[in-house]
Amino acid sequence: MQWNDLWMTLRRHRLRAIAVAVLVVVAGAVALAQFGGIGATGGAPGGSAAGGATGKGPGGKTMVETQTVARESIRDELVITGEFRAVNSVALRAEMAGRIQRLPLDDGQAVKAGQVLAELDNELLQAETQQARAERDLAEANYRRAQNLFAQQFISQGALEQAAANAAVARAKARAAEARLARSRVVAPFAGRVGISSLSVGAYVREGDVIATIDNNDRLYFDFRVPERYLGMIREGQDVGIEVAGEASPRTTRVSAINSRIDAEGRFLALRSEVDNREGSLKSGLFARARLTLVSRPDALVVSEEALVGERNGFFVWRVTDGKVEKVSVGLGVRSQKTVEIVSGLAEGDEIVTAGQLKIRAPGQAVAVRASAPKGPASESRPSDTRPSEVRPSEAKP
């Protein structure tokens, strides 16, 4: 029995030793493939942007990819969500309580200025108006007779003045009756299109109830808000590109008005632009995304962001001159999605390294330039939205 136990123990130790040996061999093979192979072959061509162009060129030179500094148009844009509003838009309310007697229009119908949209029961008001007009006519006739009698010295000056006062009071009462009668009719204050109504003939409405809505959508406001930190970069006349869902290209307009105060709750500044909508494709209340151009540089020095190398005091690039590299500190301006404006340090036509920076050890190192696939104009790419400038619809509602 003791021999059997001893045999089983030795067998378990032997299996463990074999497993450990296999793991050591596998780990060594992986390490050799990752480090030894790269050191021998110069690495695969598909590396990162900074070290993708690894390997050695002719004469043992470090292989890099480069780009020529060029002048292109670049813009710094702020992405915002806003809302369309009709320039002329109103909810018409009842100025008095009563029962609806007439609704002469259909929902969504176009109307002219002054056209009757609804009429309340006004039979009593019409009777009062007729009575007031009759009293006015009588008082004016009595005043004319009093003038004739006074000219013939049949009545006194006081009787003439009393007749004049009676006529003035009668005219005022007639105007008041006519005004009350007019309040029983809801008319369009401007040309536009009425909305959908839930009222019907015979319904009773109270003073202040909405009778109809009317909008003139021939010209729309586009209202949006920007965070207060951009106050110093906002001005009237700035370009705004409005992207509407379902439309192939954005609508171009300009900032037409800036609010006189900042919203105390969200610390936003309200802006407004105007859009021509005579074709009628837009509706009041529609949300859309806009791109506000903060800065536009039509002739800026532009390089790829891949060329930038960060350090404690800023950024630098490696410039290639006569086959050798030199370190050049650069000042940055406007950024887009793939490019960045250079405001200092470089000149048009300079050749800078965009891939293989990790193999460069010191200024003056000899490099060999490897041909890279041509890239399209970087400035045509859409601006970057990495900044915290995107305002969601719930926040952007003016």
XYZ file of C-alpha atoms in Angstrom:
398
model
C 0.000 0.000 0.000
C 2.868 2.398 0.808
C 4.539 1.629 -2.501
C 1.341 2.458 -4.387
C 1.015 5.820 -2.634
C 4.649 6.632 -3.352
C 4.201 5.739 -7.022
C 1.131 7.991 -7.397
C 2.939 10.912 -5.746
C 5.922 10.632 -8.105
C 3.614 10.411 -11.068
C 1.799 13.659 -10.107
C 5.088 15.512 -9.654
C 6.281 14.299 -13.064
C 3.114 15.621 -14.800
C 3.493 18.991 -13.124
C 7.112 19.255 -14.217
C 6.162 18.463 -17.827
C 3.392 21.124 -17.795
C 5.747 23.784 -16.435
C 8.337 22.970 -19.084
C 5.748 23.279 -21.871
C 4.616 26.702 -20.577
C 8.211 27.952 -20.436
C 8.823 26.879 -24.035
C 5.622 28.529 -25.288
C 6.390 31.789 -23.455
C 9.878 31.870 -24.918
C 8.563 31.348 -28.429
C 6.051 34.204 -28.049
C 8.704 36.575 -26.696
C 11.050 35.678 -29.525
C 8.315 36.335 -32.111
C 7.435 39.734 -30.620
C 10.837 41.151 -29.865
C 13.469 39.166 -31.587
C 11.642 39.044 -34.935
C 10.987 42.783 -34.982
C 14.529 43.643 -34.146
C 15.755 41.442 -36.981
C 13.291 42.434 -39.691
C 12.524 46.070 -38.843
C 8.853 45.465 -37.973
C 5.701 45.164 -40.030
C 4.696 48.111 -42.229
C 1.278 48.486 -40.624
C 2.273 50.139 -37.348
C 0.899 53.192 -35.608
C 0.947 56.717 -37.078
C 4.058 57.638 -35.149
C 5.974 54.404 -35.778
C 4.329 52.898 -38.864
C 7.259 53.639 -41.171
C 9.752 51.514 -39.266
C 12.697 49.668 -40.715
C 15.896 50.691 -42.408
C 16.324 52.264 -45.803
C 19.363 52.399 -48.082
C 22.610 52.792 -46.205
C 20.963 51.935 -42.889
C 18.893 55.137 -42.858
C 15.649 55.230 -40.881
C 12.602 54.840 -43.130
C 9.907 57.544 -42.658
C 6.888 58.952 -44.424
C 6.617 62.690 -45.031
C 4.195 65.411 -46.065
C 4.746 68.802 -47.640
C 3.320 71.790 -45.767
C 0.696 73.420 -47.978
C -1.831 76.238 -47.829
C -5.485 75.233 -47.658
C -8.809 76.566 -46.416
C -9.690 75.521 -42.877
C -12.572 76.383 -40.553
C -13.270 76.071 -36.862
C -16.944 75.203 -36.399
C -19.284 74.769 -33.463
C -22.029 72.145 -33.756
C -25.378 73.177 -32.242
C -28.960 71.984 -32.295
C -31.673 74.603 -32.824
C -35.324 75.067 -33.725
C -37.186 76.746 -36.567
C -39.829 79.342 -35.675
C -42.158 81.227 -37.970
C -41.400 84.937 -38.220
C -45.153 85.585 -37.931
C -46.868 83.056 -35.682
C -49.732 83.520 -33.235
C -52.332 81.601 -31.237
C -55.597 83.535 -31.521
C -57.693 83.519 -28.338
C -61.283 84.388 -27.584
C -61.628 87.930 -26.216
C -64.973 87.118 -24.673
C -66.965 84.088 -23.520
C -69.648 82.689 -25.789
C -70.842 79.924 -28.060
C -69.209 79.401 -31.439
C -71.664 80.335 -34.160
C -69.520 79.975 -37.275
C -66.189 78.360 -38.304
C -65.876 79.296 -41.968
C -62.423 77.746 -42.602
C -61.031 74.233 -42.941
C -57.989 73.035 -41.018
C -54.723 73.914 -42.723
C -56.311 76.412 -45.105
C -54.432 79.479 -46.358
C -55.973 82.778 -45.235
C -55.546 86.466 -45.969
C -55.064 89.277 -43.475
C -58.421 90.348 -41.992
C -60.240 87.140 -42.964
C -62.738 85.849 -40.354
C -61.585 82.593 -38.756
C -64.378 82.141 -36.187
C -67.473 83.987 -34.981
C -69.233 83.735 -31.619
C -72.958 84.120 -31.021
C -73.420 87.914 -31.196
C -77.134 88.469 -31.668
C -77.419 90.471 -28.451
C -74.319 92.499 -29.321
C -75.735 93.335 -32.744
C -78.937 94.609 -31.148
C -76.991 96.750 -28.685
C -74.900 98.129 -31.522
C -77.983 99.051 -33.532
C -79.485 100.801 -30.498
C -76.277 102.735 -29.866
C -76.062 103.804 -33.492
C -79.662 105.013 -33.442
C -79.047 107.023 -30.286
C -75.929 108.494 -31.860
C -77.822 109.541 -34.978
C -80.554 111.155 -32.884
C -78.101 113.038 -30.708
C -76.219 114.348 -33.734
C -79.473 115.516 -35.309
C -80.461 117.314 -32.077
C -77.062 118.990 -32.018
C -77.472 120.272 -35.561
C -80.901 121.670 -34.717
C -79.501 123.289 -31.606
C -76.845 124.999 -33.721
C -79.516 126.457 -36.002
C -81.638 127.612 -33.051
C -78.621 129.176 -31.365
C -77.792 131.068 -34.563
C -81.300 132.519 -34.454
C -80.884 133.241 -30.736
C -83.785 130.959 -29.750
C -81.682 128.947 -27.245
C -78.896 129.785 -24.864
C -75.228 128.946 -25.055
C -75.686 126.366 -22.300
C -78.392 124.517 -24.273
C -76.093 124.337 -27.289
C -73.241 122.936 -25.214
C -75.548 120.327 -23.691
C -76.623 119.187 -27.139
C -72.972 118.934 -28.199
C -72.117 116.848 -25.143
C -75.070 114.515 -25.713
C -73.924 113.950 -29.288
C -70.353 113.172 -28.154
C -71.565 110.689 -25.524
C -73.807 108.976 -28.070
C -70.907 108.606 -30.508
C -68.706 107.094 -27.793
C -71.418 104.586 -26.821
C -71.803 103.592 -30.475
C -68.058 102.996 -30.816
C -68.027 100.898 -27.618
C -70.917 98.764 -28.902
C -69.165 98.272 -32.240
C -65.951 97.253 -30.433
C -67.807 94.656 -28.343
C -69.383 93.298 -31.521
C -65.964 93.092 -33.214
C -64.586 91.081 -30.291
C -67.051 88.319 -31.115
C -65.160 87.697 -34.385
C -61.671 86.160 -34.595
C -59.850 87.466 -37.666
C -56.415 86.732 -39.166
C -53.899 89.475 -38.274
C -51.701 88.533 -41.241
C -51.669 86.219 -44.232
C -50.678 82.644 -43.440
C -52.020 79.171 -42.865
C -54.275 78.061 -40.008
C -53.481 75.002 -37.936
C -55.631 72.071 -36.894
C -58.430 72.974 -34.489
C -60.334 70.743 -32.076
C -63.336 73.105 -31.846
C -66.649 72.821 -33.659
C -69.747 74.959 -34.175
C -71.811 75.113 -30.977
C -68.870 74.683 -28.605
C -68.742 77.086 -25.664
C -65.447 78.901 -25.115
C -64.274 81.043 -22.251
C -62.346 84.259 -22.499
C -58.725 83.420 -23.278
C -59.363 79.997 -24.860
C -57.381 79.295 -28.050
C -59.642 79.483 -31.107
C -57.085 79.020 -33.901
C -53.370 79.155 -34.670
C -51.914 80.810 -37.730
C -48.353 80.729 -39.083
C -46.643 82.407 -41.980
C -43.799 80.042 -42.879
C -42.527 81.946 -45.905
C -39.644 83.093 -43.728
C -38.456 81.284 -40.614
C -36.242 82.094 -37.687
C -33.662 79.480 -36.694
C -33.036 79.953 -32.975
C -30.150 78.215 -31.217
C -27.944 78.672 -28.175
C -24.204 78.429 -27.551
C -22.327 78.074 -24.244
C -21.251 81.371 -22.723
C -17.551 80.490 -23.039
C -17.809 81.266 -26.774
C -19.103 84.803 -26.164
C -15.883 86.415 -27.379
C -16.025 84.471 -30.661
C -19.634 85.277 -31.586
C -20.656 88.187 -33.804
C -23.472 89.083 -36.177
C -22.922 88.000 -39.769
C -21.119 84.727 -38.983
C -21.854 81.868 -41.379
C -24.295 79.176 -40.250
C -24.864 75.915 -42.109
C -28.178 74.295 -41.135
C -28.489 70.542 -41.689
C -32.115 69.396 -41.948
C -32.997 65.696 -41.838
C -33.936 64.480 -45.304
C -32.161 67.264 -47.198
C -29.056 66.453 -49.206
C -27.184 69.704 -48.590
C -27.161 72.180 -45.691
C -28.890 75.557 -45.891
C -26.512 78.495 -45.670
C -27.434 81.576 -43.653
C -25.884 84.057 -41.208
C -26.311 85.088 -37.593
C -28.851 87.931 -37.707
C -29.307 88.668 -33.985
C -27.571 88.011 -30.657
C -29.512 88.110 -27.415
C -28.758 91.007 -25.076
C -28.367 88.733 -22.047
C -27.131 85.255 -21.114
C -29.564 82.668 -19.789
C -28.968 82.502 -16.048
C -30.103 78.864 -15.745
C -27.959 77.083 -18.331
C -25.386 79.839 -19.008
C -26.241 79.873 -22.719
C -26.327 82.758 -25.195
C -29.273 82.774 -27.621
C -28.596 83.449 -31.319
C -30.963 83.832 -34.265
C -30.691 83.486 -38.026
C -33.290 83.708 -40.797
C -34.074 81.178 -43.531
C -36.062 81.657 -46.737
C -38.829 79.029 -46.850
C -41.085 80.150 -49.682
C -41.021 76.620 -51.088
C -42.701 75.472 -47.849
C -40.508 72.455 -47.069
C -39.840 73.541 -43.457
C -42.302 73.886 -40.594
C -42.263 75.950 -37.452
C -41.039 73.875 -34.497
C -38.711 71.651 -36.570
C -35.358 70.801 -34.978
C -32.154 70.849 -37.026
C -28.395 70.732 -36.545
C -26.306 73.783 -37.359
C -22.597 74.395 -37.806
C -21.572 77.874 -36.702
C -18.303 79.021 -38.248
C -16.237 80.585 -35.468
C -13.033 81.083 -37.441
C -12.378 80.756 -41.181
C -8.885 80.718 -42.668
C -8.967 80.653 -46.493
C -5.170 80.473 -46.877
C -3.785 78.695 -43.811
C -0.681 76.549 -43.458
C -2.061 73.074 -42.800
C -0.440 69.787 -41.792
C -1.746 66.370 -40.812
C -2.266 65.779 -37.099
C -0.128 62.632 -37.481
C 2.921 64.869 -37.830
C 2.540 66.400 -34.373
C 4.577 65.086 -31.466
C 3.591 66.227 -27.992
C 5.978 67.342 -25.291
C 5.731 69.163 -21.978
C 5.832 72.670 -23.462
C 3.677 72.053 -26.504
C 4.129 70.314 -29.846
C 6.922 69.847 -32.352
C 7.462 68.201 -35.738
C 10.430 66.604 -37.454
C 11.394 68.571 -40.560
C 13.438 66.833 -43.242
C 16.209 68.922 -44.808
C 18.845 67.389 -47.109
C 18.023 63.895 -45.897
C 18.336 64.731 -42.194
C 15.747 65.634 -39.586
C 15.585 68.667 -37.347
C 13.229 69.293 -34.434
C 10.936 72.297 -34.948
C 8.566 73.605 -32.278
C 5.253 74.730 -33.818
C 2.363 76.949 -32.780
C -1.100 75.546 -33.481
C -4.227 77.330 -34.625
C -7.532 75.951 -35.880
C -8.039 72.182 -35.693
C -10.269 70.058 -37.899
C -10.881 66.328 -37.885
C -7.579 65.313 -39.507
C -5.611 68.515 -39.967
C -4.317 71.400 -37.894
C -3.311 74.943 -38.743
C 0.330 75.920 -38.150
C 0.712 79.537 -37.063
C 4.447 79.500 -36.348
C 7.537 77.353 -36.902
C 6.993 76.127 -40.467
C 6.802 77.599 -43.960
C 4.987 76.540 -47.091
C 6.830 73.738 -48.861
C 8.595 72.347 -45.782
C 8.820 68.546 -45.687
C 7.802 67.056 -42.348
C 7.640 63.506 -41.005
C 4.140 62.001 -40.608
C 5.072 58.379 -39.803
C 8.180 56.813 -38.266
C 8.813 59.376 -35.525
C 9.466 56.653 -32.943
C 12.609 55.590 -34.809
C 14.066 59.085 -34.766
C 16.468 59.367 -31.830
C 17.952 62.843 -32.207
C 18.127 65.861 -34.528
C 20.500 65.386 -37.429
C 19.608 61.699 -37.891
C 19.679 60.571 -41.521
C 16.357 59.329 -42.884
C 15.043 57.809 -46.086
C 11.612 58.871 -47.308
C 9.262 56.073 -48.258
C 6.562 56.846 -50.825
C 3.090 56.872 -49.249
C -0.364 56.566 -50.750
C -1.757 59.974 -51.816
C -4.301 61.486 -49.440
C -7.233 63.661 -50.382
C -7.436 67.308 -49.362
C -7.560 67.283 -45.613
C -9.469 70.552 -45.399
C -12.479 68.997 -47.138
C -13.089 66.732 -44.163
C -15.784 67.624 -41.685
C -14.644 69.540 -38.606
C -13.921 67.656 -35.458
C -16.592 67.466 -32.799
C -14.205 66.462 -30.035
C -14.753 69.719 -28.202
C -17.678 69.757 -25.737
C -19.735 71.965 -28.073
C -22.512 69.588 -29.060
C -25.751 70.734 -27.454
C -28.525 68.188 -27.373
C -32.085 69.072 -28.442
C -33.334 69.197 -24.873
C -30.619 71.735 -24.037
C -30.762 73.748 -27.223
C -34.388 74.685 -27.084
C -34.441 78.489 -26.876
